[in-house]
mmCIF file with all atom_site columns, C-alpha atoms in Angstrom:
data_model
loop_
_atom_site.group_PDB
_atom_site.id
_atom_site.type_symbol
_atom_site.label_atom_id
_atom_site.label_alt_id
_atom_site.label_comp_id
_atom_site.label_asym_id
_atom_site.label_entity_id
_atom_site.label_seq_id
_atom_site.pdbx_PDB_ins_code
_atom_site.Cartn_x
_atom_site.Cartn_y
_atom_site.Cartn_z
_atom_site.occupancy
_atom_site.B_iso_or_equiv
_atom_site.pdbx_formal_charge
_atom_site.auth_seq_id
_atom_site.auth_comp_id
_atom_site.auth_asym_id
_atom_site.auth_atom_id
_atom_site.pdbx_PDB_model_num
ATOM 1   C CA . UNK C 1 1   ? 19.747  -20.710 -6.086  1.00 0.00 ? 1   UNK C CA 1
ATOM 2   C CA . UNK C 1 2   ? 16.361  -19.356 -7.197  1.00 0.00 ? 2   UNK C CA 1
ATOM 3   C CA . UNK C 1 3   ? 16.241  -15.577 -7.479  1.00 0.00 ? 3   UNK C CA 1
ATOM 4   C CA . UNK C 1 4   ? 13.688  -13.714 -5.376  1.00 0.00 ? 4   UNK C CA 1
ATOM 5   C CA . UNK C 1 5   ? 11.602  -11.087 -7.227  1.00 0.00 ? 5   UNK C CA 1
ATOM 6   C CA . UNK C 1 6   ? 12.047  -8.366  -4.610  1.00 0.00 ? 6   UNK C CA 1
ATOM 7   C CA . UNK C 1 7   ? 10.255  -5.223  -5.755  1.00 0.00 ? 7   UNK C CA 1
ATOM 8   C CA . UNK C 1 8   ? 9.398   -6.674  -9.179  1.00 0.00 ? 8   UNK C CA 1
ATOM 9   C CA . UNK C 1 9   ? 5.759   -6.200  -10.184 1.00 0.00 ? 9   UNK C CA 1
ATOM 10  C CA . UNK C 1 10  ? 5.990   -7.345  -13.804 1.00 0.00 ? 10  UNK C CA 1
ATOM 11  C CA . UNK C 1 11  ? 4.795   -10.906 -14.386 1.00 0.00 ? 11  UNK C CA 1
ATOM 12  C CA . UNK C 1 12  ? 6.656   -11.331 -17.681 1.00 0.00 ? 12  UNK C CA 1
ATOM 13  C CA . UNK C 1 13  ? 9.951   -10.341 -16.049 1.00 0.00 ? 13  UNK C CA 1
ATOM 14  C CA . UNK C 1 14  ? 9.464   -12.728 -13.135 1.00 0.00 ? 14  UNK C CA 1
ATOM 15  C CA . UNK C 1 15  ? 8.627   -15.650 -15.407 1.00 0.00 ? 15  UNK C CA 1
ATOM 16  C CA . UNK C 1 16  ? 10.966  -14.741 -18.244 1.00 0.00 ? 16  UNK C CA 1
ATOM 17  C CA . UNK C 1 17  ? 13.997  -14.285 -15.991 1.00 0.00 ? 17  UNK C CA 1
ATOM 18  C CA . UNK C 1 18  ? 13.262  -17.360 -13.845 1.00 0.00 ? 18  UNK C CA 1
ATOM 19  C CA . UNK C 1 19  ? 12.506  -15.608 -10.572 1.00 0.00 ? 19  UNK C CA 1
ATOM 20  C CA . UNK C 1 20  ? 10.664  -17.526 -7.871  1.00 0.00 ? 20  UNK C CA 1
ATOM 21  C CA . UNK C 1 21  ? 6.907   -17.335 -8.379  1.00 0.00 ? 21  UNK C CA 1
ATOM 22  C CA . UNK C 1 22  ? 4.151   -18.627 -6.114  1.00 0.00 ? 22  UNK C CA 1
ATOM 23  C CA . UNK C 1 23  ? 1.487   -19.970 -8.471  1.00 0.00 ? 23  UNK C CA 1
ATOM 24  C CA . UNK C 1 24  ? -1.733  -18.046 -7.878  1.00 0.00 ? 24  UNK C CA 1
ATOM 25  C CA . UNK C 1 25  ? -3.294  -18.845 -11.229 1.00 0.00 ? 25  UNK C CA 1
ATOM 26  C CA . UNK C 1 26  ? -5.779  -21.315 -9.753  1.00 0.00 ? 26  UNK C CA 1
ATOM 27  C CA . UNK C 1 27  ? -7.292  -18.451 -7.753  1.00 0.00 ? 27  UNK C CA 1
ATOM 28  C CA . UNK C 1 28  ? -7.202  -16.184 -10.812 1.00 0.00 ? 28  UNK C CA 1
ATOM 29  C CA . UNK C 1 29  ? -8.921  -18.829 -12.937 1.00 0.00 ? 29  UNK C CA 1
ATOM 30  C CA . UNK C 1 30  ? -11.711 -19.245 -10.392 1.00 0.00 ? 30  UNK C CA 1
ATOM 31  C CA . UNK C 1 31  ? -12.057 -15.480 -10.012 1.00 0.00 ? 31  UNK C CA 1
ATOM 32  C CA . UNK C 1 32  ? -12.492 -14.941 -13.747 1.00 0.00 ? 32  UNK C CA 1
ATOM 33  C CA . UNK C 1 33  ? -15.021 -17.746 -14.082 1.00 0.00 ? 33  UNK C CA 1
ATOM 34  C CA . UNK C 1 34  ? -17.135 -16.653 -11.120 1.00 0.00 ? 34  UNK C CA 1
ATOM 35  C CA . UNK C 1 35  ? -17.726 -13.020 -11.956 1.00 0.00 ? 35  UNK C CA 1
ATOM 36  C CA . UNK C 1 36  ? -17.160 -9.998  -14.138 1.00 0.00 ? 36  UNK C CA 1
ATOM 37  C CA . UNK C 1 37  ? -16.493 -6.991  -11.891 1.00 0.00 ? 37  UNK C CA 1
ATOM 38  C CA . UNK C 1 38  ? -14.124 -6.988  -8.931  1.00 0.00 ? 38  UNK C CA 1
ATOM 39  C CA . UNK C 1 39  ? -12.721 -4.569  -6.372  1.00 0.00 ? 39  UNK C CA 1
ATOM 40  C CA . UNK C 1 40  ? -9.613  -5.615  -4.478  1.00 0.00 ? 40  UNK C CA 1
ATOM 41  C CA . UNK C 1 41  ? -8.939  -3.462  -1.431  1.00 0.00 ? 41  UNK C CA 1
ATOM 42  C CA . UNK C 1 42  ? -5.538  -3.990  0.189   1.00 0.00 ? 42  UNK C CA 1
ATOM 43  C CA . UNK C 1 43  ? -2.748  -1.779  1.548   1.00 0.00 ? 43  UNK C CA 1
ATOM 44  C CA . UNK C 1 44  ? 0.121   -0.930  -0.783  1.00 0.00 ? 44  UNK C CA 1
ATOM 45  C CA . UNK C 1 45  ? 2.882   -3.557  -1.235  1.00 0.00 ? 45  UNK C CA 1
ATOM 46  C CA . UNK C 1 46  ? 0.433   -6.446  -0.908  1.00 0.00 ? 46  UNK C CA 1
ATOM 47  C CA . UNK C 1 47  ? 0.941   -7.734  -4.454  1.00 0.00 ? 47  UNK C CA 1
ATOM 48  C CA . UNK C 1 48  ? -1.975  -5.974  -6.145  1.00 0.00 ? 48  UNK C CA 1
ATOM 49  C CA . UNK C 1 49  ? 0.105   -4.650  -9.040  1.00 0.00 ? 49  UNK C CA 1
ATOM 50  C CA . UNK C 1 50  ? 1.618   -8.069  -9.783  1.00 0.00 ? 50  UNK C CA 1
ATOM 51  C CA . UNK C 1 51  ? -1.855  -9.619  -9.721  1.00 0.00 ? 51  UNK C CA 1
ATOM 52  C CA . UNK C 1 52  ? -3.146  -7.028  -12.173 1.00 0.00 ? 52  UNK C CA 1
ATOM 53  C CA . UNK C 1 53  ? -0.171  -7.587  -14.472 1.00 0.00 ? 53  UNK C CA 1
ATOM 54  C CA . UNK C 1 54  ? -0.620  -11.367 -14.339 1.00 0.00 ? 54  UNK C CA 1
ATOM 55  C CA . UNK C 1 55  ? -4.281  -11.056 -15.334 1.00 0.00 ? 55  UNK C CA 1
ATOM 56  C CA . UNK C 1 56  ? -3.294  -8.660  -18.116 1.00 0.00 ? 56  UNK C CA 1
ATOM 57  C CA . UNK C 1 57  ? -0.802  -11.131 -19.612 1.00 0.00 ? 57  UNK C CA 1
ATOM 58  C CA . UNK C 1 58  ? -3.358  -13.926 -19.312 1.00 0.00 ? 58  UNK C CA 1
ATOM 59  C CA . UNK C 1 59  ? -6.047  -12.120 -21.299 1.00 0.00 ? 59  UNK C CA 1
ATOM 60  C CA . UNK C 1 60  ? -3.470  -10.966 -23.867 1.00 0.00 ? 60  UNK C CA 1
ATOM 61  C CA . UNK C 1 61  ? -2.702  -14.631 -24.480 1.00 0.00 ? 61  UNK C CA 1
ATOM 62  C CA . UNK C 1 62  ? 0.954   -14.588 -23.376 1.00 0.00 ? 62  UNK C CA 1
ATOM 63  C CA . UNK C 1 63  ? 1.018   -18.377 -23.212 1.00 0.00 ? 63  UNK C CA 1
ATOM 64  C CA . UNK C 1 64  ? 4.782   -18.725 -22.807 1.00 0.00 ? 64  UNK C CA 1
ATOM 65  C CA . UNK C 1 65  ? 4.772   -17.123 -19.349 1.00 0.00 ? 65  UNK C CA 1
ATOM 66  C CA . UNK C 1 66  ? 2.199   -19.561 -17.939 1.00 0.00 ? 66  UNK C CA 1
ATOM 67  C CA . UNK C 1 67  ? 3.834   -22.845 -18.874 1.00 0.00 ? 67  UNK C CA 1
ATOM 68  C CA . UNK C 1 68  ? 3.974   -25.124 -15.837 1.00 0.00 ? 68  UNK C CA 1
ATOM 69  C CA . UNK C 1 69  ? 1.346   -23.163 -13.931 1.00 0.00 ? 69  UNK C CA 1
ATOM 70  C CA . UNK C 1 70  ? -2.116  -24.368 -12.908 1.00 0.00 ? 70  UNK C CA 1
ATOM 71  C CA . UNK C 1 71  ? -3.956  -22.397 -15.554 1.00 0.00 ? 71  UNK C CA 1
ATOM 72  C CA . UNK C 1 72  ? -1.778  -23.425 -18.513 1.00 0.00 ? 72  UNK C CA 1
ATOM 73  C CA . UNK C 1 73  ? -3.876  -26.354 -19.767 1.00 0.00 ? 73  UNK C CA 1
ATOM 74  C CA . UNK C 1 74  ? -7.214  -24.834 -18.743 1.00 0.00 ? 74  UNK C CA 1
ATOM 75  C CA . UNK C 1 75  ? -7.133  -21.498 -20.556 1.00 0.00 ? 75  UNK C CA 1
ATOM 76  C CA . UNK C 1 76  ? -8.197  -21.012 -24.188 1.00 0.00 ? 76  UNK C CA 1
ATOM 77  C CA . UNK C 1 77  ? -5.029  -19.505 -25.643 1.00 0.00 ? 77  UNK C CA 1
ATOM 78  C CA . UNK C 1 78  ? -6.587  -19.164 -29.095 1.00 0.00 ? 78  UNK C CA 1
ATOM 79  C CA . UNK C 1 79  ? -8.604  -16.168 -27.877 1.00 0.00 ? 79  UNK C CA 1
ATOM 80  C CA . UNK C 1 80  ? -6.850  -12.877 -27.154 1.00 0.00 ? 80  UNK C CA 1
ATOM 81  C CA . UNK C 1 81  ? -8.662  -9.943  -25.623 1.00 0.00 ? 81  UNK C CA 1
ATOM 82  C CA . UNK C 1 82  ? -7.971  -6.196  -25.899 1.00 0.00 ? 82  UNK C CA 1
ATOM 83  C CA . UNK C 1 83  ? -6.707  -5.119  -22.475 1.00 0.00 ? 83  UNK C CA 1
ATOM 84  C CA . UNK C 1 84  ? -6.957  -1.595  -21.082 1.00 0.00 ? 84  UNK C CA 1
ATOM 85  C CA . UNK C 1 85  ? -4.422  -1.015  -18.302 1.00 0.00 ? 85  UNK C CA 1
ATOM 86  C CA . UNK C 1 86  ? -4.685  2.070   -16.095 1.00 0.00 ? 86  UNK C CA 1
ATOM 87  C CA . UNK C 1 87  ? -2.579  2.813   -13.019 1.00 0.00 ? 87  UNK C CA 1
ATOM 88  C CA . UNK C 1 88  ? -2.503  5.655   -10.526 1.00 0.00 ? 88  UNK C CA 1
ATOM 89  C CA . UNK C 1 89  ? 0.264   3.999   -8.517  1.00 0.00 ? 89  UNK C CA 1
ATOM 90  C CA . UNK C 1 90  ? 2.933   6.553   -9.376  1.00 0.00 ? 90  UNK C CA 1
ATOM 91  C CA . UNK C 1 91  ? 2.856   10.297  -8.902  1.00 0.00 ? 91  UNK C CA 1
ATOM 92  C CA . UNK C 1 92  ? 1.101   12.515  -6.388  1.00 0.00 ? 92  UNK C CA 1
ATOM 93  C CA . UNK C 1 93  ? -2.319  13.967  -7.155  1.00 0.00 ? 93  UNK C CA 1
ATOM 94  C CA . UNK C 1 94  ? -2.350  17.238  -5.245  1.00 0.00 ? 94  UNK C CA 1
ATOM 95  C CA . UNK C 1 95  ? -4.739  19.027  -7.618  1.00 0.00 ? 95  UNK C CA 1
ATOM 96  C CA . UNK C 1 96  ? -7.581  18.146  -9.961  1.00 0.00 ? 96  UNK C CA 1
ATOM 97  C CA . UNK C 1 97  ? -5.394  19.316  -12.848 1.00 0.00 ? 97  UNK C CA 1
ATOM 98  C CA . UNK C 1 98  ? -2.774  16.667  -12.019 1.00 0.00 ? 98  UNK C CA 1
ATOM 99  C CA . UNK C 1 99  ? -5.472  14.003  -11.854 1.00 0.00 ? 99  UNK C CA 1
ATOM 100 C CA . UNK C 1 100 ? -6.929  15.032  -15.205 1.00 0.00 ? 100 UNK C CA 1
ATOM 101 C CA . UNK C 1 101 ? -3.468  15.167  -16.780 1.00 0.00 ? 101 UNK C CA 1
ATOM 102 C CA . UNK C 1 102 ? -2.656  11.654  -15.587 1.00 0.00 ? 102 UNK C CA 1
ATOM 103 C CA . UNK C 1 103 ? -5.913  10.309  -17.018 1.00 0.00 ? 103 UNK C CA 1
ATOM 104 C CA . UNK C 1 104 ? -5.393  12.072  -20.348 1.00 0.00 ? 104 UNK C CA 1
ATOM 105 C CA . UNK C 1 105 ? -1.803  10.802  -20.602 1.00 0.00 ? 105 UNK C CA 1
ATOM 106 C CA . UNK C 1 106 ? -2.925  7.244   -19.915 1.00 0.00 ? 106 UNK C CA 1
ATOM 107 C CA . UNK C 1 107 ? -5.754  7.469   -22.440 1.00 0.00 ? 107 UNK C CA 1
ATOM 108 C CA . UNK C 1 108 ? -3.224  8.574   -25.058 1.00 0.00 ? 108 UNK C CA 1
ATOM 109 C CA . UNK C 1 109 ? -1.029  5.594   -24.187 1.00 0.00 ? 109 UNK C CA 1
ATOM 110 C CA . UNK C 1 110 ? -3.974  3.196   -24.515 1.00 0.00 ? 110 UNK C CA 1
ATOM 111 C CA . UNK C 1 111 ? -4.896  4.709   -27.879 1.00 0.00 ? 111 UNK C CA 1
ATOM 112 C CA . UNK C 1 112 ? -1.338  4.132   -29.127 1.00 0.00 ? 112 UNK C CA 1
ATOM 113 C CA . UNK C 1 113 ? -1.108  0.594   -27.764 1.00 0.00 ? 113 UNK C CA 1
ATOM 114 C CA . UNK C 1 114 ? -4.440  -0.540  -29.207 1.00 0.00 ? 114 UNK C CA 1
ATOM 115 C CA . UNK C 1 115 ? -4.170  1.556   -32.392 1.00 0.00 ? 115 UNK C CA 1
ATOM 116 C CA . UNK C 1 116 ? -7.418  3.422   -31.784 1.00 0.00 ? 116 UNK C CA 1
ATOM 117 C CA . UNK C 1 117 ? -8.673  6.993   -32.071 1.00 0.00 ? 117 UNK C CA 1
ATOM 118 C CA . UNK C 1 118 ? -10.398 9.452   -29.751 1.00 0.00 ? 118 UNK C CA 1
ATOM 119 C CA . UNK C 1 119 ? -11.978 12.688  -30.967 1.00 0.00 ? 119 UNK C CA 1
ATOM 120 C CA . UNK C 1 120 ? -11.605 14.686  -27.744 1.00 0.00 ? 120 UNK C CA 1
ATOM 121 C CA . UNK C 1 121 ? -9.032  13.474  -25.217 1.00 0.00 ? 121 UNK C CA 1
ATOM 122 C CA . UNK C 1 122 ? -10.064 16.169  -22.733 1.00 0.00 ? 122 UNK C CA 1
ATOM 123 C CA . UNK C 1 123 ? -13.539 14.667  -22.447 1.00 0.00 ? 123 UNK C CA 1
ATOM 124 C CA . UNK C 1 124 ? -12.290 11.790  -20.310 1.00 0.00 ? 124 UNK C CA 1
ATOM 125 C CA . UNK C 1 125 ? -15.659 10.050  -19.989 1.00 0.00 ? 125 UNK C CA 1
ATOM 126 C CA . UNK C 1 126 ? -16.414 10.287  -23.689 1.00 0.00 ? 126 UNK C CA 1
ATOM 127 C CA . UNK C 1 127 ? -12.910 9.264   -24.714 1.00 0.00 ? 127 UNK C CA 1
ATOM 128 C CA . UNK C 1 128 ? -12.859 6.280   -22.346 1.00 0.00 ? 128 UNK C CA 1
ATOM 129 C CA . UNK C 1 129 ? -16.262 5.190   -23.662 1.00 0.00 ? 129 UNK C CA 1
ATOM 130 C CA . UNK C 1 130 ? -15.044 5.531   -27.242 1.00 0.00 ? 130 UNK C CA 1
ATOM 131 C CA . UNK C 1 131 ? -11.944 3.461   -26.465 1.00 0.00 ? 131 UNK C CA 1
ATOM 132 C CA . UNK C 1 132 ? -13.956 0.610   -24.925 1.00 0.00 ? 132 UNK C CA 1
ATOM 133 C CA . UNK C 1 133 ? -16.381 0.483   -27.852 1.00 0.00 ? 133 UNK C CA 1
ATOM 134 C CA . UNK C 1 134 ? -13.674 0.881   -30.509 1.00 0.00 ? 134 UNK C CA 1
ATOM 135 C CA . UNK C 1 135 ? -11.447 -1.793  -28.953 1.00 0.00 ? 135 UNK C CA 1
ATOM 136 C CA . UNK C 1 136 ? -14.343 -4.256  -28.959 1.00 0.00 ? 136 UNK C CA 1
ATOM 137 C CA . UNK C 1 137 ? -15.158 -3.444  -32.574 1.00 0.00 ? 137 UNK C CA 1
ATOM 138 C CA . UNK C 1 138 ? -11.556 -3.536  -33.822 1.00 0.00 ? 138 UNK C CA 1
ATOM 139 C CA . UNK C 1 139 ? -10.477 -6.757  -32.114 1.00 0.00 ? 139 UNK C CA 1
ATOM 140 C CA . UNK C 1 140 ? -13.771 -8.639  -32.178 1.00 0.00 ? 140 UNK C CA 1
ATOM 141 C CA . UNK C 1 141 ? -13.673 -9.505  -28.474 1.00 0.00 ? 141 UNK C CA 1
ATOM 142 C CA . UNK C 1 142 ? -15.015 -7.935  -25.323 1.00 0.00 ? 142 UNK C CA 1
ATOM 143 C CA . UNK C 1 143 ? -12.626 -5.658  -23.460 1.00 0.00 ? 143 UNK C CA 1
ATOM 144 C CA . UNK C 1 144 ? -10.682 -6.321  -20.258 1.00 0.00 ? 144 UNK C CA 1
ATOM 145 C CA . UNK C 1 145 ? -10.229 -3.281  -17.985 1.00 0.00 ? 145 UNK C CA 1
ATOM 146 C CA . UNK C 1 146 ? -7.641  -3.325  -15.200 1.00 0.00 ? 146 UNK C CA 1
ATOM 147 C CA . UNK C 1 147 ? -7.169  -0.310  -12.916 1.00 0.00 ? 147 UNK C CA 1
ATOM 148 C CA . UNK C 1 148 ? -4.415  -0.320  -10.295 1.00 0.00 ? 148 UNK C CA 1
ATOM 149 C CA . UNK C 1 149 ? -4.632  2.054   -7.289  1.00 0.00 ? 149 UNK C CA 1
ATOM 150 C CA . UNK C 1 150 ? -7.957  3.390   -8.581  1.00 0.00 ? 150 UNK C CA 1
ATOM 151 C CA . UNK C 1 151 ? -8.506  5.594   -5.513  1.00 0.00 ? 151 UNK C CA 1
ATOM 152 C CA . UNK C 1 152 ? -4.998  7.009   -4.993  1.00 0.00 ? 152 UNK C CA 1
ATOM 153 C CA . UNK C 1 153 ? -5.914  10.475  -6.349  1.00 0.00 ? 153 UNK C CA 1
ATOM 154 C CA . UNK C 1 154 ? -8.436  10.679  -3.486  1.00 0.00 ? 154 UNK C CA 1
ATOM 155 C CA . UNK C 1 155 ? -6.270  9.106   -0.788  1.00 0.00 ? 155 UNK C CA 1
ATOM 156 C CA . UNK C 1 156 ? -3.355  11.431  -1.622  1.00 0.00 ? 156 UNK C CA 1
ATOM 157 C CA . UNK C 1 157 ? -5.436  14.477  -0.652  1.00 0.00 ? 157 UNK C CA 1
ATOM 158 C CA . UNK C 1 158 ? -7.858  12.942  1.842   1.00 0.00 ? 158 UNK C CA 1
ATOM 159 C CA . UNK C 1 159 ? -7.038  15.669  4.388   1.00 0.00 ? 159 UNK C CA 1
ATOM 160 C CA . UNK C 1 160 ? -7.831  18.389  1.836   1.00 0.00 ? 160 UNK C CA 1
ATOM 161 C CA . UNK C 1 161 ? -11.581 17.952  1.452   1.00 0.00 ? 161 UNK C CA 1
ATOM 162 C CA . UNK C 1 162 ? -12.145 20.381  -1.458  1.00 0.00 ? 162 UNK C CA 1
ATOM 163 C CA . UNK C 1 163 ? -9.474  18.738  -3.638  1.00 0.00 ? 163 UNK C CA 1
ATOM 164 C CA . UNK C 1 164 ? -10.479 15.239  -2.537  1.00 0.00 ? 164 UNK C CA 1
ATOM 165 C CA . UNK C 1 165 ? -14.047 16.053  -3.573  1.00 0.00 ? 165 UNK C CA 1
ATOM 166 C CA . UNK C 1 166 ? -12.885 17.343  -6.964  1.00 0.00 ? 166 UNK C CA 1
ATOM 167 C CA . UNK C 1 167 ? -10.775 14.249  -7.584  1.00 0.00 ? 167 UNK C CA 1
ATOM 168 C CA . UNK C 1 168 ? -13.645 12.016  -6.484  1.00 0.00 ? 168 UNK C CA 1
ATOM 169 C CA . UNK C 1 169 ? -15.959 13.701  -8.972  1.00 0.00 ? 169 UNK C CA 1
ATOM 170 C CA . UNK C 1 170 ? -13.414 13.337  -11.790 1.00 0.00 ? 170 UNK C CA 1
ATOM 171 C CA . UNK C 1 171 ? -12.852 9.649   -11.089 1.00 0.00 ? 171 UNK C CA 1
ATOM 172 C CA . UNK C 1 172 ? -16.571 8.999   -10.679 1.00 0.00 ? 172 UNK C CA 1
ATOM 173 C CA . UNK C 1 173 ? -17.240 10.377  -14.148 1.00 0.00 ? 173 UNK C CA 1
ATOM 174 C CA . UNK C 1 174 ? -14.280 8.505   -15.619 1.00 0.00 ? 174 UNK C CA 1
ATOM 175 C CA . UNK C 1 175 ? -15.142 5.111   -14.126 1.00 0.00 ? 175 UNK C CA 1
ATOM 176 C CA . UNK C 1 176 ? -18.832 5.436   -15.001 1.00 0.00 ? 176 UNK C CA 1
ATOM 177 C CA . UNK C 1 177 ? -17.812 4.783   -18.613 1.00 0.00 ? 177 UNK C CA 1
ATOM 178 C CA . UNK C 1 178 ? -17.180 1.160   -17.602 1.00 0.00 ? 178 UNK C CA 1
ATOM 179 C CA . UNK C 1 179 ? -20.779 0.635   -16.492 1.00 0.00 ? 179 UNK C CA 1
ATOM 180 C CA . UNK C 1 180 ? -22.159 2.522   -19.476 1.00 0.00 ? 180 UNK C CA 1
ATOM 181 C CA . UNK C 1 181 ? -20.306 0.147   -21.796 1.00 0.00 ? 181 UNK C CA 1
ATOM 182 C CA . UNK C 1 182 ? -21.040 -2.999  -19.806 1.00 0.00 ? 182 UNK C CA 1
ATOM 183 C CA . UNK C 1 183 ? -22.041 -5.017  -22.878 1.00 0.00 ? 183 UNK C CA 1
ATOM 184 C CA . UNK C 1 184 ? -18.543 -4.557  -24.325 1.00 0.00 ? 184 UNK C CA 1
ATOM 185 C CA . UNK C 1 185 ? -16.716 -5.562  -21.126 1.00 0.00 ? 185 UNK C CA 1
ATOM 186 C CA . UNK C 1 186 ? -15.432 -9.106  -20.542 1.00 0.00 ? 186 UNK C CA 1
ATOM 187 C CA . UNK C 1 187 ? -13.799 -8.538  -17.148 1.00 0.00 ? 187 UNK C CA 1
ATOM 188 C CA . UNK C 1 188 ? -12.879 -5.571  -14.972 1.00 0.00 ? 188 UNK C CA 1
ATOM 189 C CA . UNK C 1 189 ? -10.835 -5.309  -11.802 1.00 0.00 ? 189 UNK C CA 1
ATOM 190 C CA . UNK C 1 190 ? -10.048 -2.213  -9.768  1.00 0.00 ? 190 UNK C CA 1
ATOM 191 C CA . UNK C 1 191 ? -7.524  -2.365  -6.950  1.00 0.00 ? 191 UNK C CA 1
ATOM 192 C CA . UNK C 1 192 ? -7.007  0.227   -4.262  1.00 0.00 ? 192 UNK C CA 1
ATOM 193 C CA . UNK C 1 193 ? -6.739  1.004   -0.599  1.00 0.00 ? 193 UNK C CA 1
ATOM 194 C CA . UNK C 1 194 ? -10.283 2.183   0.084   1.00 0.00 ? 194 UNK C CA 1
ATOM 195 C CA . UNK C 1 195 ? -12.766 -0.167  1.754   1.00 0.00 ? 195 UNK C CA 1
ATOM 196 C CA . UNK C 1 196 ? -15.756 -0.808  -0.513  1.00 0.00 ? 196 UNK C CA 1
ATOM 197 C CA . UNK C 1 197 ? -19.097 -1.915  0.908   1.00 0.00 ? 197 UNK C CA 1
ATOM 198 C CA . UNK C 1 198 ? -20.877 -4.840  -0.803  1.00 0.00 ? 198 UNK C CA 1
ATOM 199 C CA . UNK C 1 199 ? -23.315 -3.618  -3.428  1.00 0.00 ? 199 UNK C CA 1
ATOM 200 C CA . UNK C 1 200 ? -21.568 -0.337  -4.136  1.00 0.00 ? 200 UNK C CA 1
ATOM 201 C CA . UNK C 1 201 ? -21.470 0.443   -7.819  1.00 0.00 ? 201 UNK C CA 1
ATOM 202 C CA . UNK C 1 202 ? -18.409 1.571   -9.734  1.00 0.00 ? 202 UNK C CA 1
ATOM 203 C CA . UNK C 1 203 ? -19.643 5.137   -9.619  1.00 0.00 ? 203 UNK C CA 1
ATOM 204 C CA . UNK C 1 204 ? -20.776 5.044   -5.987  1.00 0.00 ? 204 UNK C CA 1
ATOM 205 C CA . UNK C 1 205 ? -17.285 4.151   -4.770  1.00 0.00 ? 205 UNK C CA 1
ATOM 206 C CA . UNK C 1 206 ? -16.046 7.448   -6.034  1.00 0.00 ? 206 UNK C CA 1
#
């Protein structure tokens, strides 16, 4: 009997351990080939994290996990992209300090994973910009940026307007580094629970 991946959000675990998987790679393939920047707004537990992880493994060139799927013989596996993964899915962001700490911790993790450097981790905009540029330069490919639950630090404190405003300002500055470094970006997707109006920029959403 095929195992069901209840609660599992890691694509490599689902495929590697032979859990049931509904092939969505045709949709992913079309998505990637039709555009560069995407927002996906859905409630929690609607598969956003698994989608993000699947896209991450695809751009990293993890060919073994895609065997038998739609995209397997259509993707150029000879090209591997540097992938920046950021997630605000865990934790509670009750203060601006907690939001800043989460961002700094994740920037440190990205620096370790991609073997990069950042002069001032506390300057989150500058550090994020440096990471995008340095990753492109080091690996010779444009960068893929995947952010899961991008708006959770705002949603967590939506009833506390002063803190929500502070968190919105922090995230706005942080995400603006993506637009600033557009020429180094191959693909970017942000998922969250906030409704985004067509035409809103990365910075405007925050």
